[in-house]
Amino acid sequence: MNYAYLFAAIISEVIATSALKAAEGFTRFWPSVIVIVGYGLAFYCLSLTMRTIPIGIAYAIWSGVGIVLIALAGLLLYRQALDLPAVIGMALILAGVLIINVFSKTAGH
């Protein structure tokens, strides 16, 4: 269940961050509401995750996967292309998350 909360935290954060661009400095109402609710839900779910998963592991997974998903959202929603070094860097981030989950004894499996 802890990884379900972590997944919910990641998705909520990605939705909120995507809406943050659309909120245009909190000048647009509905995107601003999505930002506030999304971040609130993200941090709540992240706090539930940290009941059993160590903070460093939970945050590494949350931020790493979030970075990649936000880049994908930027590409799909806002046509923000990535260059090769950015793609390689994100692949390394995903590799780090994978290594933590597969090999780390502190990952709280």
PDB file of N, CA and C in Angstrom:
ATOM      1  N   MET A   1       0.823  -1.210   0.000  1.00  0.00           N
ATOM      2  CA  MET A   1       0.000   0.000   0.000  1.00  0.00           C
ATOM      3  C   MET A   1       0.859   1.263   0.000  1.00  0.00           C
ATOM      4  N   ASN A   2       2.052   1.161   0.596  1.00  0.00           N
ATOM      5  CA  ASN A   2       2.916   2.338   0.666  1.00  0.00           C
ATOM      6  C   ASN A   2       3.342   2.825  -0.707  1.00  0.00           C
ATOM      7  N   TYR A   3       3.592   1.877  -1.614  1.00  0.00           N
ATOM      8  CA  TYR A   3       3.953   2.291  -2.961  1.00  0.00           C
ATOM      9  C   TYR A   3       2.747   2.839  -3.715  1.00  0.00           C
ATOM     10  N   ALA A   4       1.563   2.452  -3.347  1.00  0.00           N
ATOM     11  CA  ALA A   4       0.359   3.049  -3.947  1.00  0.00           C
ATOM     12  C   ALA A   4       0.249   4.514  -3.531  1.00  0.00           C
ATOM     13  N   TYR A   5       0.533   4.793  -2.250  1.00  0.00           N
ATOM     14  CA  TYR A   5       0.540   6.189  -1.794  1.00  0.00           C
ATOM     15  C   TYR A   5       1.636   6.987  -2.503  1.00  0.00           C
ATOM     16  N   LEU A   6       2.791   6.366  -2.680  1.00  0.00           N
ATOM     17  CA  LEU A   6       3.883   7.043  -3.370  1.00  0.00           C
ATOM     18  C   LEU A   6       3.503   7.328  -4.823  1.00  0.00           C
ATOM     19  N   PHE A   7       2.886   6.361  -5.483  1.00  0.00           N
ATOM     20  CA  PHE A   7       2.423   6.560  -6.858  1.00  0.00           C
ATOM     21  C   PHE A   7       1.398   7.700  -6.918  1.00  0.00           C
ATOM     22  N   ALA A   8       0.469   7.724  -5.969  1.00  0.00           N
ATOM     23  CA  ALA A   8      -0.535   8.800  -5.920  1.00  0.00           C
ATOM     24  C   ALA A   8       0.135  10.154  -5.691  1.00  0.00           C
ATOM     25  N   ALA A   9       1.158  10.188  -4.845  1.00  0.00           N
ATOM     26  CA  ALA A   9       1.891  11.433  -4.588  1.00  0.00           C
ATOM     27  C   ALA A   9       2.574  11.927  -5.860  1.00  0.00           C
ATOM     28  N   ILE A  10       3.182  11.002  -6.595  1.00  0.00           N
ATOM     29  CA  ILE A  10       3.885  11.370  -7.820  1.00  0.00           C
ATOM     30  C   ILE A  10       2.902  11.906  -8.861  1.00  0.00           C
ATOM     31  N   ILE A  11       1.806  11.195  -9.067  1.00  0.00           N
ATOM     32  CA  ILE A  11       0.826  11.625 -10.072  1.00  0.00           C
ATOM     33  C   ILE A  11       0.210  12.976  -9.691  1.00  0.00           C
ATOM     34  N   SER A  12      -0.113  13.152  -8.411  1.00  0.00           N
ATOM     35  CA  SER A  12      -0.686  14.424  -7.950  1.00  0.00           C
ATOM     36  C   SER A  12       0.291  15.571  -8.170  1.00  0.00           C
ATOM     37  N   GLU A  13       1.557  15.329  -7.886  1.00  0.00           N
ATOM     38  CA  GLU A  13       2.565  16.364  -8.063  1.00  0.00           C
ATOM     39  C   GLU A  13       2.750  16.707  -9.537  1.00  0.00           C
ATOM     40  N   VAL A  14       2.718  15.708 -10.395  1.00  0.00           N
ATOM     41  CA  VAL A  14       2.870  15.944 -11.832  1.00  0.00           C
ATOM     42  C   VAL A  14       1.684  16.752 -12.371  1.00  0.00           C
ATOM     43  N   ILE A  15       0.493  16.412 -11.940  1.00  0.00           N
ATOM     44  CA  ILE A  15      -0.700  17.170 -12.356  1.00  0.00           C
ATOM     45  C   ILE A  15      -0.610  18.606 -11.862  1.00  0.00           C
ATOM     46  N   ALA A  16      -0.223  18.781 -10.590  1.00  0.00           N
ATOM     47  CA  ALA A  16      -0.122  20.132 -10.025  1.00  0.00           C
ATOM     48  C   ALA A  16       0.940  20.956 -10.740  1.00  0.00           C
ATOM     49  N   THR A  17       2.084  20.365 -11.006  1.00  0.00           N
ATOM     50  CA  THR A  17       3.156  21.099 -11.672  1.00  0.00           C
ATOM     51  C   THR A  17       2.779  21.442 -13.107  1.00  0.00           C
ATOM     52  N   SER A  18       2.091  20.534 -13.782  1.00  0.00           N
ATOM     53  CA  SER A  18       1.625  20.831 -15.140  1.00  0.00           C
ATOM     54  C   SER A  18       0.631  21.985 -15.127  1.00  0.00           C
ATOM     55  N   ALA A  19      -0.239  22.006 -14.136  1.00  0.00           N
ATOM     56  CA  ALA A  19      -1.219  23.087 -14.019  1.00  0.00           C
ATOM     57  C   ALA A  19      -0.565  24.402 -13.595  1.00  0.00           C
ATOM     58  N   LEU A  20       0.585  24.313 -12.936  1.00  0.00           N
ATOM     59  CA  LEU A  20       1.279  25.526 -12.493  1.00  0.00           C
ATOM     60  C   LEU A  20       1.641  26.418 -13.670  1.00  0.00           C
ATOM     61  N   LYS A  21       2.077  25.823 -14.753  1.00  0.00           N
ATOM     62  CA  LYS A  21       2.360  26.621 -15.953  1.00  0.00           C
ATOM     63  C   LYS A  21       1.073  27.251 -16.487  1.00  0.00           C
ATOM     64  N   ALA A  22       0.005  26.469 -16.519  1.00  0.00           N
ATOM     65  CA  ALA A  22      -1.279  26.977 -17.027  1.00  0.00           C
ATOM     66  C   ALA A  22      -1.878  28.037 -16.110  1.00  0.00           C
ATOM     67  N   ALA A  23      -1.521  28.035 -14.825  1.00  0.00           N
ATOM     68  CA  ALA A  23      -2.068  29.007 -13.870  1.00  0.00           C
ATOM     69  C   ALA A  23      -1.534  30.412 -14.121  1.00  0.00           C
ATOM     70  N   GLU A  24      -0.443  30.514 -14.864  1.00  0.00           N
ATOM     71  CA  GLU A  24       0.134  31.810 -15.234  1.00  0.00           C
ATOM     72  C   GLU A  24       0.277  32.739 -14.033  1.00  0.00           C
ATOM     73  N   GLY A  25       1.078  32.283 -13.064  1.00  0.00           N
ATOM     74  CA  GLY A  25       1.317  33.114 -11.877  1.00  0.00           C
ATOM     75  C   GLY A  25       0.094  33.248 -10.997  1.00  0.00           C
ATOM     76  N   PHE A  26      -0.723  32.236 -10.950  1.00  0.00           N
ATOM     77  CA  PHE A  26      -1.968  32.203 -10.172  1.00  0.00           C
ATOM     78  C   PHE A  26      -2.956  33.292 -10.602  1.00  0.00           C
ATOM     79  N   THR A  27      -2.924  33.620 -11.883  1.00  0.00           N
ATOM     80  CA  THR A  27      -3.888  34.601 -12.404  1.00  0.00           C
ATOM     81  C   THR A  27      -5.092  33.925 -13.049  1.00  0.00           C
ATOM     82  N   ARG A  28      -5.030  32.606 -13.239  1.00  0.00           N
ATOM     83  CA  ARG A  28      -6.153  31.856 -13.808  1.00  0.00           C
ATOM     84  C   ARG A  28      -6.715  30.952 -12.719  1.00  0.00           C
ATOM     85  N   PHE A  29      -8.009  31.040 -12.493  1.00  0.00           N
ATOM     86  CA  PHE A  29      -8.634  30.403 -11.319  1.00  0.00           C
ATOM     87  C   PHE A  29      -8.526  28.884 -11.320  1.00  0.00           C
ATOM     88  N   TRP A  30      -9.071  28.200 -12.320  1.00  0.00           N
ATOM     89  CA  TRP A  30      -9.136  26.740 -12.273  1.00  0.00           C
ATOM     90  C   TRP A  30      -7.772  26.065 -12.281  1.00  0.00           C
ATOM     91  N   PRO A  31      -6.849  26.511 -13.113  1.00  0.00           N
ATOM     92  CA  PRO A  31      -5.516  25.914 -12.999  1.00  0.00           C
ATOM     93  C   PRO A  31      -4.881  26.153 -11.623  1.00  0.00           C
ATOM     94  N   SER A  32      -5.163  27.314 -11.024  1.00  0.00           N
ATOM     95  CA  SER A  32      -4.640  27.602  -9.681  1.00  0.00           C
ATOM     96  C   SER A  32      -5.236  26.661  -8.639  1.00  0.00           C
ATOM     97  N   VAL A  33      -6.517  26.365  -8.766  1.00  0.00           N
ATOM     98  CA  VAL A  33      -7.167  25.413  -7.854  1.00  0.00           C
ATOM     99  C   VAL A  33      -6.532  24.029  -8.000  1.00  0.00           C
ATOM    100  N   ILE A  34      -6.280  23.616  -9.237  1.00  0.00           N
ATOM    101  CA  ILE A  34      -5.651  22.319  -9.487  1.00  0.00           C
ATOM    102  C   ILE A  34      -4.258  22.269  -8.851  1.00  0.00           C
ATOM    103  N   VAL A  35      -3.519  23.356  -8.946  1.00  0.00           N
ATOM    104  CA  VAL A  35      -2.182  23.425  -8.341  1.00  0.00           C
ATOM    105  C   VAL A  35      -2.271  23.231  -6.833  1.00  0.00           C
ATOM    106  N   ILE A  36      -3.134  23.973  -6.185  1.00  0.00           N
ATOM    107  CA  ILE A  36      -3.232  23.924  -4.724  1.00  0.00           C
ATOM    108  C   ILE A  36      -3.711  22.557  -4.244  1.00  0.00           C
ATOM    109  N   VAL A  37      -4.756  22.039  -4.858  1.00  0.00           N
ATOM    110  CA  VAL A  37      -5.280  20.725  -4.471  1.00  0.00           C
ATOM    111  C   VAL A  37      -4.262  19.624  -4.802  1.00  0.00           C
ATOM    112  N   GLY A  38      -3.649  19.721  -5.965  1.00  0.00           N
ATOM    113  CA  GLY A  38      -2.678  18.706  -6.384  1.00  0.00           C
ATOM    114  C   GLY A  38      -1.476  18.623  -5.465  1.00  0.00           C
ATOM    115  N   TYR A  39      -0.910  19.780  -5.121  1.00  0.00           N
ATOM    116  CA  TYR A  39       0.241  19.759  -4.209  1.00  0.00           C
ATOM    117  C   TYR A  39      -0.166  19.312  -2.807  1.00  0.00           C
ATOM    118  N   GLY A  40      -1.335  19.739  -2.354  1.00  0.00           N
ATOM    119  CA  GLY A  40      -1.806  19.291  -1.039  1.00  0.00           C
ATOM    120  C   GLY A  40      -1.943  17.774  -0.996  1.00  0.00           C
ATOM    121  N   LEU A  41      -2.564  17.208  -2.010  1.00  0.00           N
ATOM    122  CA  LEU A  41      -2.729  15.757  -2.075  1.00  0.00           C
ATOM    123  C   LEU A  41      -1.379  15.058  -2.215  1.00  0.00           C
ATOM    124  N   ALA A  42      -0.486  15.632  -3.004  1.00  0.00           N
ATOM    125  CA  ALA A  42       0.840  15.037  -3.199  1.00  0.00           C
ATOM    126  C   ALA A  42       1.595  14.941  -1.874  1.00  0.00           C
ATOM    127  N   PHE A  43       1.617  16.022  -1.123  1.00  0.00           N
ATOM    128  CA  PHE A  43       2.353  16.005   0.143  1.00  0.00           C
ATOM    129  C   PHE A  43       1.671  15.131   1.188  1.00  0.00           C
ATOM    130  N   TYR A  44       0.347  15.083   1.168  1.00  0.00           N
ATOM    131  CA  TYR A  44      -0.363  14.190   2.091  1.00  0.00           C
ATOM    132  C   TYR A  44      -0.017  12.729   1.790  1.00  0.00           C
ATOM    133  N   CYS A  45      -0.089  12.349   0.524  1.00  0.00           N
ATOM    134  CA  CYS A  45       0.241  10.965   0.145  1.00  0.00           C
ATOM    135  C   CYS A  45       1.710  10.654   0.405  1.00  0.00           C
ATOM    136  N   LEU A  46       2.588  11.625   0.179  1.00  0.00           N
ATOM    137  CA  LEU A  46       3.997  11.418   0.470  1.00  0.00           C
ATOM    138  C   LEU A  46       4.222  11.206   1.969  1.00  0.00           C
ATOM    139  N   SER A  47       3.485  11.931   2.791  1.00  0.00           N
ATOM    140  CA  SER A  47       3.617  11.744   4.237  1.00  0.00           C
ATOM    141  C   SER A  47       3.156  10.355   4.667  1.00  0.00           C
ATOM    142  N   LEU A  48       2.122   9.823   4.024  1.00  0.00           N
ATOM    143  CA  LEU A  48       1.669   8.464   4.322  1.00  0.00           C
ATOM    144  C   LEU A  48       2.713   7.435   3.894  1.00  0.00           C
ATOM    145  N   THR A  49       3.362   7.706   2.786  1.00  0.00           N
ATOM    146  CA  THR A  49       4.419   6.822   2.297  1.00  0.00           C
ATOM    147  C   THR A  49       5.551   6.710   3.305  1.00  0.00           C
ATOM    148  N   MET A  50       5.882   7.835   3.923  1.00  0.00           N
ATOM    149  CA  MET A  50       7.035   7.885   4.821  1.00  0.00           C
ATOM    150  C   MET A  50       6.798   7.199   6.163  1.00  0.00           C
ATOM    151  N   ARG A  51       5.615   6.657   6.359  1.00  0.00           N
ATOM    152  CA  ARG A  51       5.383   5.859   7.568  1.00  0.00           C
ATOM    153  C   ARG A  51       6.277   4.632   7.587  1.00  0.00           C
ATOM    154  N   THR A  52       6.525   4.059   6.415  1.00  0.00           N
ATOM    155  CA  THR A  52       7.312   2.826   6.363  1.00  0.00           C
ATOM    156  C   THR A  52       8.497   2.889   5.415  1.00  0.00           C
ATOM    157  N   ILE A  53       8.471   3.757   4.439  1.00  0.00           N
ATOM    158  CA  ILE A  53       9.602   3.879   3.512  1.00  0.00           C
ATOM    159  C   ILE A  53      10.487   5.018   4.008  1.00  0.00           C
ATOM    160  N   PRO A  54      11.797   4.782   4.128  1.00  0.00           N
ATOM    161  CA  PRO A  54      12.691   5.850   4.606  1.00  0.00           C
ATOM    162  C   PRO A  54      12.566   7.117   3.760  1.00  0.00           C
ATOM    163  N   ILE A  55      12.698   8.251   4.406  1.00  0.00           N
ATOM    164  CA  ILE A  55      12.477   9.550   3.774  1.00  0.00           C
ATOM    165  C   ILE A  55      13.361   9.748   2.542  1.00  0.00           C
ATOM    166  N   GLY A  56      14.629   9.369   2.628  1.00  0.00           N
ATOM    167  CA  GLY A  56      15.537   9.546   1.499  1.00  0.00           C
ATOM    168  C   GLY A  56      15.140   8.708   0.300  1.00  0.00           C
ATOM    169  N   ILE A  57      14.713   7.486   0.553  1.00  0.00           N
ATOM    170  CA  ILE A  57      14.292   6.593  -0.527  1.00  0.00           C
ATOM    171  C   ILE A  57      12.991   7.103  -1.148  1.00  0.00           C
ATOM    172  N   ALA A  58      12.019   7.433  -0.303  1.00  0.00           N
ATOM    173  CA  ALA A  58      10.730   7.925  -0.802  1.00  0.00           C
ATOM    174  C   ALA A  58      10.917   9.194  -1.625  1.00  0.00           C
ATOM    175  N   TYR A  59      11.734  10.104  -1.132  1.00  0.00           N
ATOM    176  CA  TYR A  59      11.927  11.363  -1.839  1.00  0.00           C
ATOM    177  C   TYR A  59      12.701  11.157  -3.135  1.00  0.00           C
ATOM    178  N   ALA A  60      13.676  10.260  -3.119  1.00  0.00           N
ATOM    179  CA  ALA A  60      14.439   9.983  -4.344  1.00  0.00           C
ATOM    180  C   ALA A  60      13.527   9.439  -5.436  1.00  0.00           C
ATOM    181  N   ILE A  61      12.665   8.510  -5.069  1.00  0.00           N
ATOM    182  CA  ILE A  61      11.739   7.940  -6.048  1.00  0.00           C
ATOM    183  C   ILE A  61      10.740   8.990  -6.504  1.00  0.00           C
ATOM    184  N   TRP A  62      10.160   9.718  -5.550  1.00  0.00           N
ATOM    185  CA  TRP A  62       9.162  10.746  -5.855  1.00  0.00           C
ATOM    186  C   TRP A  62       9.733  11.812  -6.791  1.00  0.00           C
ATOM    187  N   SER A  63      10.880  12.323  -6.454  1.00  0.00           N
ATOM    188  CA  SER A  63      11.438  13.398  -7.279  1.00  0.00           C
ATOM    189  C   SER A  63      11.967  12.878  -8.616  1.00  0.00           C
ATOM    190  N   GLY A  64      12.612  11.705  -8.606  1.00  0.00           N
ATOM    191  CA  GLY A  64      13.161  11.161  -9.842  1.00  0.00           C
ATOM    192  C   GLY A  64      12.106  10.832 -10.872  1.00  0.00           C
ATOM    193  N   VAL A  65      11.100  10.098 -10.450  1.00  0.00           N
ATOM    194  CA  VAL A  65      10.020   9.745 -11.382  1.00  0.00           C
ATOM    195  C   VAL A  65       9.233  11.002 -11.763  1.00  0.00           C
ATOM    196  N   GLY A  66       9.054  11.899 -10.802  1.00  0.00           N
ATOM    197  CA  GLY A  66       8.350  13.151 -11.085  1.00  0.00           C
ATOM    198  C   GLY A  66       9.043  13.987 -12.146  1.00  0.00           C
ATOM    199  N   ILE A  67      10.368  14.057 -12.080  1.00  0.00           N
ATOM    200  CA  ILE A  67      11.132  14.821 -13.077  1.00  0.00           C
ATOM    201  C   ILE A  67      10.873  14.283 -14.479  1.00  0.00           C
ATOM    202  N   VAL A  68      10.942  12.986 -14.610  1.00  0.00           N
ATOM    203  CA  VAL A  68      10.757  12.371 -15.926  1.00  0.00           C
ATOM    204  C   VAL A  68       9.325  12.580 -16.418  1.00  0.00           C
ATOM    205  N   LEU A  69       8.339  12.383 -15.546  1.00  0.00           N
ATOM    206  CA  LEU A  69       6.940  12.558 -15.958  1.00  0.00           C
ATOM    207  C   LEU A  69       6.619  14.012 -16.289  1.00  0.00           C
ATOM    208  N   ILE A  70       7.212  14.949 -15.548  1.00  0.00           N
ATOM    209  CA  ILE A  70       7.000  16.374 -15.858  1.00  0.00           C
ATOM    210  C   ILE A  70       7.614  16.719 -17.212  1.00  0.00           C
ATOM    211  N   ALA A  71       8.774  16.163 -17.501  1.00  0.00           N
ATOM    212  CA  ALA A  71       9.380  16.406 -18.816  1.00  0.00           C
ATOM    213  C   ALA A  71       8.487  15.861 -19.921  1.00  0.00           C
ATOM    214  N   LEU A  72       7.904  14.693 -19.693  1.00  0.00           N
ATOM    215  CA  LEU A  72       6.977  14.116 -20.670  1.00  0.00           C
ATOM    216  C   LEU A  72       5.723  14.976 -20.806  1.00  0.00           C
ATOM    217  N   ALA A  73       5.192  15.456 -19.685  1.00  0.00           N
ATOM    218  CA  ALA A  73       4.026  16.343 -19.727  1.00  0.00           C
ATOM    219  C   ALA A  73       4.361  17.633 -20.462  1.00  0.00           C
ATOM    220  N   GLY A  74       5.547  18.181 -20.226  1.00  0.00           N
ATOM    221  CA  GLY A  74       5.971  19.386 -20.937  1.00  0.00           C
ATOM    222  C   GLY A  74       6.030  19.174 -22.441  1.00  0.00           C
ATOM    223  N   LEU A  75       6.494  17.994 -22.824  1.00  0.00           N
ATOM    224  CA  LEU A  75       6.561  17.664 -24.253  1.00  0.00           C
ATOM    225  C   LEU A  75       5.162  17.541 -24.843  1.00  0.00           C
ATOM    226  N   LEU A  76       4.280  16.800 -24.172  1.00  0.00           N
ATOM    227  CA  LEU A  76       2.949  16.532 -24.713  1.00  0.00           C
ATOM    228  C   LEU A  76       2.002  17.728 -24.612  1.00  0.00           C
ATOM    229  N   LEU A  77       2.040  18.432 -23.486  1.00  0.00           N
ATOM    230  CA  LEU A  77       1.089  19.526 -23.269  1.00  0.00           C
ATOM    231  C   LEU A  77       1.564  20.875 -23.800  1.00  0.00           C
ATOM    232  N   TYR A  78       2.876  21.128 -23.711  1.00  0.00           N
ATOM    233  CA  TYR A  78       3.387  22.461 -24.027  1.00  0.00           C
ATOM    234  C   TYR A  78       4.420  22.464 -25.154  1.00  0.00           C
ATOM    235  N   ARG A  79       4.606  21.304 -25.798  1.00  0.00           N
ATOM    236  CA  ARG A  79       5.535  21.174 -26.926  1.00  0.00           C
ATOM    237  C   ARG A  79       6.958  21.605 -26.558  1.00  0.00           C
ATOM    238  N   GLN A  80       7.400  21.289 -25.345  1.00  0.00           N
ATOM    239  CA  GLN A  80       8.739  21.629 -24.886  1.00  0.00           C
ATOM    240  C   GLN A  80       9.658  20.429 -25.116  1.00  0.00           C
ATOM    241  N   ALA A  81      10.425  20.497 -26.183  1.00  0.00           N
ATOM    242  CA  ALA A  81      11.300  19.384 -26.557  1.00  0.00           C
ATOM    243  C   ALA A  81      12.542  19.348 -25.672  1.00  0.00           C
ATOM    244  N   LEU A  82      13.112  18.150 -25.532  1.00  0.00           N
ATOM    245  CA  LEU A  82      14.337  17.960 -24.766  1.00  0.00           C
ATOM    246  C   LEU A  82      15.479  17.643 -25.717  1.00  0.00           C
ATOM    247  N   ASP A  83      16.673  18.115 -25.383  1.00  0.00           N
ATOM    248  CA  ASP A  83      17.828  17.751 -26.186  1.00  0.00           C
ATOM    249  C   ASP A  83      18.430  16.443 -25.652  1.00  0.00           C
ATOM    250  N   LEU A  84      19.413  15.926 -26.359  1.00  0.00           N
ATOM    251  CA  LEU A  84      20.007  14.632 -26.016  1.00  0.00           C
ATOM    252  C   LEU A  84      20.607  14.610 -24.606  1.00  0.00           C
ATOM    253  N   PRO A  85      21.363  15.630 -24.173  1.00  0.00           N
ATOM    254  CA  PRO A  85      21.884  15.587 -22.804  1.00  0.00           C
ATOM    255  C   PRO A  85      20.778  15.519 -21.736  1.00  0.00           C
ATOM    256  N   ALA A  86      19.658  16.189 -21.971  1.00  0.00           N
ATOM    257  CA  ALA A  86      18.541  16.134 -21.024  1.00  0.00           C
ATOM    258  C   ALA A  86      17.951  14.735 -20.971  1.00  0.00           C
ATOM    259  N   VAL A  87      17.795  14.104 -22.122  1.00  0.00           N
ATOM    260  CA  VAL A  87      17.255  12.738 -22.175  1.00  0.00           C
ATOM    261  C   VAL A  87      18.210  11.770 -21.485  1.00  0.00           C
ATOM    262  N   ILE A  88      19.503  11.906 -21.729  1.00  0.00           N
ATOM    263  CA  ILE A  88      20.491  11.036 -21.077  1.00  0.00           C
ATOM    264  C   ILE A  88      20.459  11.242 -19.567  1.00  0.00           C
ATOM    265  N   GLY A  89      20.390  12.479 -19.126  1.00  0.00           N
ATOM    266  CA  GLY A  89      20.321  12.765 -17.693  1.00  0.00           C
ATOM    267  C   GLY A  89      19.095  12.144 -17.043  1.00  0.00           C
ATOM    268  N   MET A  90      17.974  12.230 -17.710  1.00  0.00           N
ATOM    269  CA  MET A  90      16.750  11.641 -17.158  1.00  0.00           C
ATOM    270  C   MET A  90      16.811  10.121 -17.164  1.00  0.00           C
ATOM    271  N   ALA A  91      17.469   9.555 -18.159  1.00  0.00           N
ATOM    272  CA  ALA A  91      17.658   8.104 -18.174  1.00  0.00           C
ATOM    273  C   ALA A  91      18.515   7.674 -16.984  1.00  0.00           C
ATOM    274  N   LEU A  92      19.519   8.466 -16.651  1.00  0.00           N
ATOM    275  CA  LEU A  92      20.354   8.165 -15.481  1.00  0.00           C
ATOM    276  C   LEU A  92      19.554   8.286 -14.182  1.00  0.00           C
ATOM    277  N   ILE A  93      18.652   9.260 -14.125  1.00  0.00           N
ATOM    278  CA  ILE A  93      17.789   9.395 -12.949  1.00  0.00           C
ATOM    279  C   ILE A  93      16.915   8.155 -12.802  1.00  0.00           C
ATOM    280  N   LEU A  94      16.300   7.725 -13.888  1.00  0.00           N
ATOM    281  CA  LEU A  94      15.472   6.518 -13.845  1.00  0.00           C
ATOM    282  C   LEU A  94      16.295   5.289 -13.477  1.00  0.00           C
ATOM    283  N   ALA A  95      17.523   5.220 -13.974  1.00  0.00           N
ATOM    284  CA  ALA A  95      18.402   4.109 -13.615  1.00  0.00           C
ATOM    285  C   ALA A  95      18.673   4.116 -12.115  1.00  0.00           C
ATOM    286  N   GLY A  96      18.862   5.283 -11.541  1.00  0.00           N
ATOM    287  CA  GLY A  96      19.068   5.391 -10.096  1.00  0.00           C
ATOM    288  C   GLY A  96      17.861   4.924  -9.311  1.00  0.00           C
ATOM    289  N   VAL A  97      16.677   5.312  -9.745  1.00  0.00           N
ATOM    290  CA  VAL A  97      15.441   4.863  -9.077  1.00  0.00           C
ATOM    291  C   VAL A  97      15.310   3.352  -9.186  1.00  0.00           C
ATOM    292  N   LEU A  98      15.618   2.805 -10.342  1.00  0.00           N
ATOM    293  CA  LEU A  98      15.551   1.364 -10.540  1.00  0.00           C
ATOM    294  C   LEU A  98      16.554   0.638  -9.635  1.00  0.00           C
ATOM    295  N   ILE A  99      17.769   1.145  -9.553  1.00  0.00           N
ATOM    296  CA  ILE A  99      18.784   0.531  -8.692  1.00  0.00           C
ATOM    297  C   ILE A  99      18.340   0.555  -7.234  1.00  0.00           C
ATOM    298  N   ILE A 100      17.790   1.659  -6.785  1.00  0.00           N
ATOM    299  CA  ILE A 100      17.292   1.745  -5.412  1.00  0.00           C
ATOM    300  C   ILE A 100      16.235   0.682  -5.163  1.00  0.00           C
ATOM    301  N   ASN A 101      15.285   0.564  -6.072  1.00  0.00           N
ATOM    302  CA  ASN A 101      14.173  -0.357  -5.868  1.00  0.00           C
ATOM    303  C   ASN A 101      14.568  -1.819  -5.984  1.00  0.00           C
ATOM    304  N   VAL A 102      15.527  -2.117  -6.823  1.00  0.00           N
ATOM    305  CA  VAL A 102      15.903  -3.513  -7.031  1.00  0.00           C
ATOM    306  C   VAL A 102      16.952  -3.979  -6.024  1.00  0.00           C
ATOM    307  N   PHE A 103      17.925  -3.129  -5.720  1.00  0.00           N
ATOM    308  CA  PHE A 103      19.068  -3.588  -4.942  1.00  0.00           C
ATOM    309  C   PHE A 103      19.152  -3.066  -3.510  1.00  0.00           C
ATOM    310  N   SER A 104      18.494  -1.972  -3.196  1.00  0.00           N
ATOM    311  CA  SER A 104      18.636  -1.385  -1.860  1.00  0.00           C
ATOM    312  C   SER A 104      17.812  -2.146  -0.825  1.00  0.00           C
ATOM    313  N   LYS A 105      18.441  -2.436   0.296  1.00  0.00           N
ATOM    314  CA  LYS A 105      17.728  -3.086   1.396  1.00  0.00           C
ATOM    315  C   LYS A 105      16.938  -2.068   2.220  1.00  0.00           C
ATOM    316  N   THR A 106      17.170  -0.795   2.009  1.00  0.00           N
ATOM    317  CA  THR A 106      16.456   0.240   2.752  1.00  0.00           C
ATOM    318  C   THR A 106      15.198   0.719   2.045  1.00  0.00           C
ATOM    319  N   ALA A 107      14.904   0.149   0.868  1.00  0.00           N
ATOM    320  CA  ALA A 107      13.783   0.628   0.070  1.00  0.00           C
ATOM    321  C   ALA A 107      12.422   0.247   0.645  1.00  0.00           C
ATOM    322  N   GLY A 108      12.377  -0.565   1.672  1.00  0.00           N
ATOM    323  CA  GLY A 108      11.103  -0.873   2.330  1.00  0.00           C
ATOM    324  C   GLY A 108      10.182  -1.740   1.519  1.00  0.00           C
ATOM    325  N   HIS A 109      10.729  -2.755   0.868  1.00  0.00           N
ATOM    326  CA  HIS A 109       9.922  -3.657   0.020  1.00  0.00           C
ATOM    327  C   HIS A 109       8.918  -4.408   0.848  1.00  0.00           C
TER     328      HIS A 109
END
